[in-house]
């Protein structure tokens, strides 16, 4: 594909957005940006600095001190830094997931992240995944995908993923936390998770990762050719 294009992949937690977006970016030779990792880094910063996560004004007041940077390792994997510190692993802890969900409700945090994300994407073909990519970050994206799956399927996948990493959380707890995050993400005032009007909804409950990737790649090719 020739011209610069952008693909927005939004959807609830655990739908497989990151795996799909990463694979699609690789197939199309585009840059991949996992925007959730950036909110996670902000959440980690607030945890490290003892900022109460139920205090939106304290989070907003501390936001200017957060130095989130995104880099890419030799293997092309996205790394996230807080200042000079690589926090790519630390941001995956369960308490950071909840912290990310809290900080992402604060408008000052969102404004900062959206500006950073647009800056990173500028001039590149990009595949971005998040919650507000099609509605806010890239409103003119070449293709917008809203990736969904039932809460039970998403919780089962997350549970399997955690088990593979030796983290044995009960399935019920994983499901409960996922439903709680869905609730926060869809009901917050600032850029709630919702399908953009011009997004294509892909329900991947019954699909393999490869099938979803093929579906999105084919939609992307059609969209890029349609706009050429
Ligand atoms: O995709 P994730 O689970 O790593 O995202 C972590 C949190 O960040 C999640 O609760 C929602 C929030 N988020 C957001 O509000 N907007 C984005 N573009 C990406 C993530």
Short mmCIF file of C-alpha atoms and ligand atoms in Angstrom, two decimals:
data_model
loop_
_atom_site.label_atom_id
_atom_site.label_comp_id
_atom_site.label_asym_id
_atom_site.label_seq_id
_atom_site.Cartn_x
_atom_site.Cartn_y
_atom_site.Cartn_z
CA UNK A 1 0.00 0.00 0.00
CA UNK A 2 1.49 3.29 -1.10
CA UNK A 3 0.12 6.38 0.59
CA UNK A 4 0.25 7.28 4.25
CA UNK A 5 -2.73 5.73 6.01
CA UNK A 6 -4.01 5.37 9.54
CA UNK A 7 -6.00 2.57 11.10
CA UNK A 8 -7.88 3.04 14.36
CA UNK A 9 -8.73 -0.06 16.38
CA UNK A 10 -10.94 0.59 19.38
CA UNK A 11 -12.87 -1.68 21.67
CA UNK A 12 -13.24 -2.92 25.24
CA UNK A 13 -10.47 -4.46 27.36
CA UNK A 14 -9.36 -7.92 26.38
CA UNK A 15 -10.91 -7.98 22.89
CA UNK A 16 -7.44 -8.64 21.46
CA UNK A 17 -6.86 -5.15 20.04
CA UNK A 18 -3.13 -5.09 20.76
CA UNK A 19 -2.39 -8.49 19.18
CA UNK A 20 -4.52 -7.64 16.16
CA UNK A 21 -3.11 -4.12 15.76
CA UNK A 22 0.50 -5.32 16.10
CA UNK A 23 0.03 -8.06 13.48
CA UNK A 24 -1.86 -5.76 11.08
CA UNK A 25 0.88 -3.10 11.38
CA UNK A 26 3.52 -5.70 10.60
CA UNK A 27 1.63 -7.02 7.56
CA UNK A 28 1.06 -3.52 6.19
CA UNK A 29 4.51 -2.13 7.06
CA UNK A 30 3.00 0.51 9.36
CA UNK A 31 3.99 1.78 12.78
CA UNK A 32 2.08 0.31 15.73
CA UNK A 33 1.04 2.38 18.71
CA UNK A 34 -0.55 0.81 21.80
CA UNK A 35 -2.11 3.88 23.42
CA UNK A 36 -3.31 1.92 26.47
CA UNK A 37 0.35 1.45 27.43
CA UNK A 38 0.66 5.23 27.69
CA UNK A 39 -2.30 5.52 30.10
CA UNK A 40 -0.82 2.62 32.05
CA UNK A 41 2.48 4.52 32.36
CA UNK A 42 0.58 7.54 33.73
CA UNK A 43 -1.23 5.21 36.19
CA UNK A 44 2.10 3.72 37.30
CA UNK A 45 3.55 7.21 37.83
CA UNK A 46 0.61 8.16 40.07
CA UNK A 47 0.95 4.92 42.07
CA UNK A 48 4.71 5.44 42.50
CA UNK A 49 4.17 9.00 43.67
CA UNK A 50 1.35 8.15 46.09
CA UNK A 51 -1.23 10.24 44.22
CA UNK A 52 -4.74 9.15 45.33
CA UNK A 53 -6.44 7.52 42.35
CA UNK A 54 -9.89 8.71 43.41
CA UNK A 55 -8.76 12.36 43.37
CA UNK A 56 -9.09 13.74 39.84
CA UNK A 57 -7.68 17.16 40.77
CA UNK A 58 -4.59 15.59 42.37
CA UNK A 59 -4.08 13.48 39.21
CA UNK A 60 -4.50 16.56 36.99
CA UNK A 61 -2.10 18.56 39.19
CA UNK A 62 0.55 15.83 38.90
CA UNK A 63 0.04 15.28 35.18
CA UNK A 64 2.61 17.86 33.96
CA UNK A 65 5.35 15.94 35.82
CA UNK A 66 4.73 12.73 33.88
CA UNK A 67 7.29 12.18 31.14
CA UNK A 68 5.85 9.33 29.03
CA UNK A 69 7.95 8.30 26.06
CA UNK A 70 7.45 5.58 23.50
CA UNK A 71 10.30 3.78 21.76
CA UNK A 72 10.77 0.65 19.67
CA UNK A 73 13.22 -2.16 20.52
CA UNK A 74 15.43 -4.01 17.99
CA UNK A 75 12.64 -6.55 17.53
CA UNK A 76 10.22 -3.73 16.70
CA UNK A 77 8.38 -4.19 20.02
CA UNK A 78 6.97 -1.02 21.52
CA UNK A 79 8.65 0.03 24.78
CA UNK A 80 7.23 2.60 27.16
CA UNK A 81 9.41 4.79 29.36
CA UNK A 82 8.75 7.02 32.33
CA UNK A 83 11.64 9.43 31.92
CA UNK A 84 14.63 7.15 31.30
CA UNK A 85 13.09 4.09 32.99
CA UNK A 86 11.73 1.30 30.79
CA UNK A 87 8.38 0.43 32.42
CA UNK A 88 7.08 -1.84 29.64
CA UNK A 89 6.78 -4.82 32.03
CA UNK A 90 5.76 -2.95 35.18
CA UNK A 91 2.72 -1.40 33.47
CA UNK A 92 1.15 -4.86 32.99
CA UNK A 93 0.55 -5.45 36.73
CA UNK A 94 -3.12 -5.77 37.74
CA UNK A 95 -2.99 -2.73 40.06
CA UNK A 96 -1.64 -0.65 37.17
CA UNK A 97 -4.61 -1.73 34.99
CA UNK A 98 -6.98 -0.23 37.56
CA UNK A 99 -4.79 2.86 38.00
CA UNK A 100 -4.77 3.35 34.19
CA UNK A 101 -8.54 3.10 34.13
CA UNK A 102 -8.78 5.81 36.83
CA UNK A 103 -6.28 8.25 35.32
CA UNK A 104 -7.86 7.87 31.89
CA UNK A 105 -11.05 9.51 33.21
CA UNK A 106 -9.17 12.77 33.90
CA UNK A 107 -9.45 15.28 31.01
CA UNK A 108 -5.96 16.78 31.65
CA UNK A 109 -4.42 13.32 31.24
CA UNK A 110 -6.40 12.62 28.07
CA UNK A 111 -5.46 15.95 26.46
CA UNK A 112 -1.79 15.27 27.11
CA UNK A 113 -1.95 11.69 25.76
CA UNK A 114 -3.97 12.63 22.66
CA UNK A 115 -1.43 15.36 21.77
CA UNK A 116 1.46 12.90 22.26
CA UNK A 117 -0.28 10.21 20.19
CA UNK A 118 -1.01 12.57 17.31
CA UNK A 119 2.61 13.76 17.41
CA UNK A 120 3.96 10.19 17.26
CA UNK A 121 1.66 9.34 14.34
CA UNK A 122 2.41 12.42 12.27
CA UNK A 123 3.79 11.62 8.84
CA UNK A 124 3.71 7.84 9.37
CA UNK A 125 1.35 5.10 8.35
CA UNK A 126 0.09 3.92 11.67
CA UNK A 127 -2.10 1.34 13.34
CA UNK A 128 -3.25 2.60 16.75
CA UNK A 129 -5.32 0.77 19.30
CA UNK A 130 -7.20 2.22 22.25
CA UNK A 131 -10.66 3.46 23.22
CA UNK A 132 -10.92 6.88 21.56
CA UNK A 133 -8.75 6.52 18.48
CA UNK A 134 -11.58 6.64 15.93
CA UNK A 135 -13.66 9.16 17.89
CA UNK A 136 -10.94 11.56 19.06
CA UNK A 137 -7.28 10.87 18.26
CA UNK A 138 -7.63 10.10 14.54
CA UNK A 139 -11.13 11.25 13.52
CA UNK A 140 -10.08 11.09 9.85
CA UNK A 141 -8.53 7.62 10.04
CA UNK A 142 -8.49 5.70 6.77
CA UNK A 143 -10.15 2.77 8.52
CA UNK A 144 -11.86 2.54 11.90
CA UNK A 145 -12.48 -0.85 13.46
CA UNK A 146 -14.48 -1.48 16.62
CA UNK A 147 -13.34 -4.84 17.93
CA UNK A 148 -15.67 -6.56 20.37
CA UNK A 149 -16.18 -9.95 22.02
CA UNK A 150 -18.41 -11.09 24.87
CA UNK A 151 -17.18 -10.35 28.41
CA UNK A 152 -16.88 -14.08 29.11
CA UNK A 153 -14.72 -14.71 26.04
CA UNK A 154 -12.52 -11.72 26.85
CA UNK A 155 -12.13 -12.81 30.49
CA UNK A 156 -11.28 -16.37 29.44
CA UNK A 157 -8.58 -15.09 27.06
CA UNK A 158 -7.12 -12.79 29.73
CA UNK A 159 -7.20 -15.67 32.24
CA UNK A 160 -5.33 -17.97 29.82
CA UNK A 161 -2.81 -15.21 29.09
CA UNK A 162 -2.15 -14.65 32.82
CA UNK A 163 -1.91 -18.42 33.47
CA UNK A 164 0.72 -18.72 30.70
CA UNK A 165 2.74 -16.07 32.53
CA UNK A 166 2.42 -18.06 35.78
CA UNK A 167 -0.04 -15.54 37.28
CA UNK A 168 -2.91 -17.62 38.65
CA UNK A 169 -5.87 -15.33 39.24
CA UNK A 170 -9.30 -17.02 39.63
CA UNK A 171 -11.39 -16.72 36.42
CA UNK A 172 -14.27 -15.07 38.36
CA UNK A 173 -11.91 -12.33 39.59
CA UNK A 174 -10.60 -11.71 36.06
CA UNK A 175 -14.20 -11.45 34.76
CA UNK A 176 -15.23 -9.15 37.62
CA UNK A 177 -12.29 -6.78 37.03
CA UNK A 178 -12.93 -6.72 33.30
CA UNK A 179 -16.59 -5.81 33.82
CA UNK A 180 -15.51 -3.07 36.26
CA UNK A 181 -13.09 -1.62 33.69
CA UNK A 182 -15.76 -1.81 30.95
CA UNK A 183 -18.04 0.16 33.24
CA UNK A 184 -15.44 2.90 33.87
CA UNK A 185 -14.35 3.06 30.22
CA UNK A 186 -17.87 3.35 28.81
CA UNK A 187 -19.37 5.66 31.46
CA UNK A 188 -16.64 8.23 31.98
CA UNK A 189 -17.41 11.76 30.82
CA UNK A 190 -14.16 12.36 28.92
CA UNK A 191 -14.05 10.44 25.62
CA UNK A 192 -15.98 7.35 26.77
CA UNK A 193 -15.44 4.14 24.87
CA UNK A 194 -17.92 4.07 22.01
CA UNK A 195 -18.01 2.94 18.42
CA UNK A 196 -17.37 5.79 15.96
CA UNK A 197 -20.29 6.20 13.55
CA UNK A 198 -18.09 5.28 10.60
CA UNK A 199 -16.35 2.33 12.30
CA UNK A 200 -16.73 -1.26 11.15
CA UNK A 201 -17.69 -3.52 14.05
CA UNK A 202 -15.90 -6.85 14.18
CA UNK A 203 -17.16 -9.29 16.82
CA UNK A 204 -14.29 -11.71 17.32
CA UNK A 205 -15.91 -13.97 19.95
CA UNK A 206 -15.88 -16.88 17.51
CA UNK A 207 -12.80 -15.93 15.45
CA UNK A 208 -9.13 -16.89 15.70
CA UNK A 209 -6.49 -14.16 15.86
CA UNK A 210 -5.45 -14.98 12.29
CA UNK A 211 -9.03 -14.58 11.05
CA UNK A 212 -9.38 -11.20 12.72
CA UNK A 213 -6.02 -10.01 11.33
CA UNK A 214 -7.01 -11.12 7.81
CA UNK A 215 -10.37 -9.37 8.14
CA UNK A 216 -8.77 -6.08 9.24
CA UNK A 217 -6.00 -6.27 6.61
CA UNK A 218 -8.56 -6.80 3.90
CA UNK A 219 -10.74 -3.92 5.18
CA UNK A 220 -7.61 -1.74 5.31
CA UNK A 221 -6.66 -2.57 1.71
CA UNK A 222 -10.17 -1.71 0.53
CA UNK A 223 -10.18 1.53 2.52
CA UNK A 224 -6.74 2.65 1.27
CA UNK A 225 -7.62 1.81 -2.35
CA UNK A 226 -10.98 3.54 -1.95
CA UNK A 227 -9.26 6.72 -0.77
CA UNK A 228 -6.39 6.60 -3.30
O1 LIG B 1 -5.84 -1.14 26.45
P1 LIG B 1 -5.38 -1.19 27.93
O2 LIG B 1 -6.12 -2.17 28.75
O3 LIG B 1 -3.89 -1.36 28.05
O4 LIG B 1 -5.73 0.28 28.50
C1 LIG B 1 -5.50 0.66 29.83
C2 LIG B 1 -6.55 1.69 30.26
O5 LIG B 1 -6.35 2.90 29.54
C3 LIG B 1 -8.00 1.28 30.04
O6 LIG B 1 -8.69 1.22 31.27
C4 LIG B 1 -8.62 2.35 29.22
C5 LIG B 1 -7.58 3.41 29.06
N1 LIG B 1 -7.41 3.84 27.67
C6 LIG B 1 -8.10 4.95 27.26
O7 LIG B 1 -8.89 5.51 28.02
N2 LIG B 1 -7.91 5.41 26.01
C7 LIG B 1 -7.08 4.81 25.15
N3 LIG B 1 -6.90 5.30 23.94
C8 LIG B 1 -6.38 3.65 25.56
C9 LIG B 1 -6.58 3.17 26.84
#
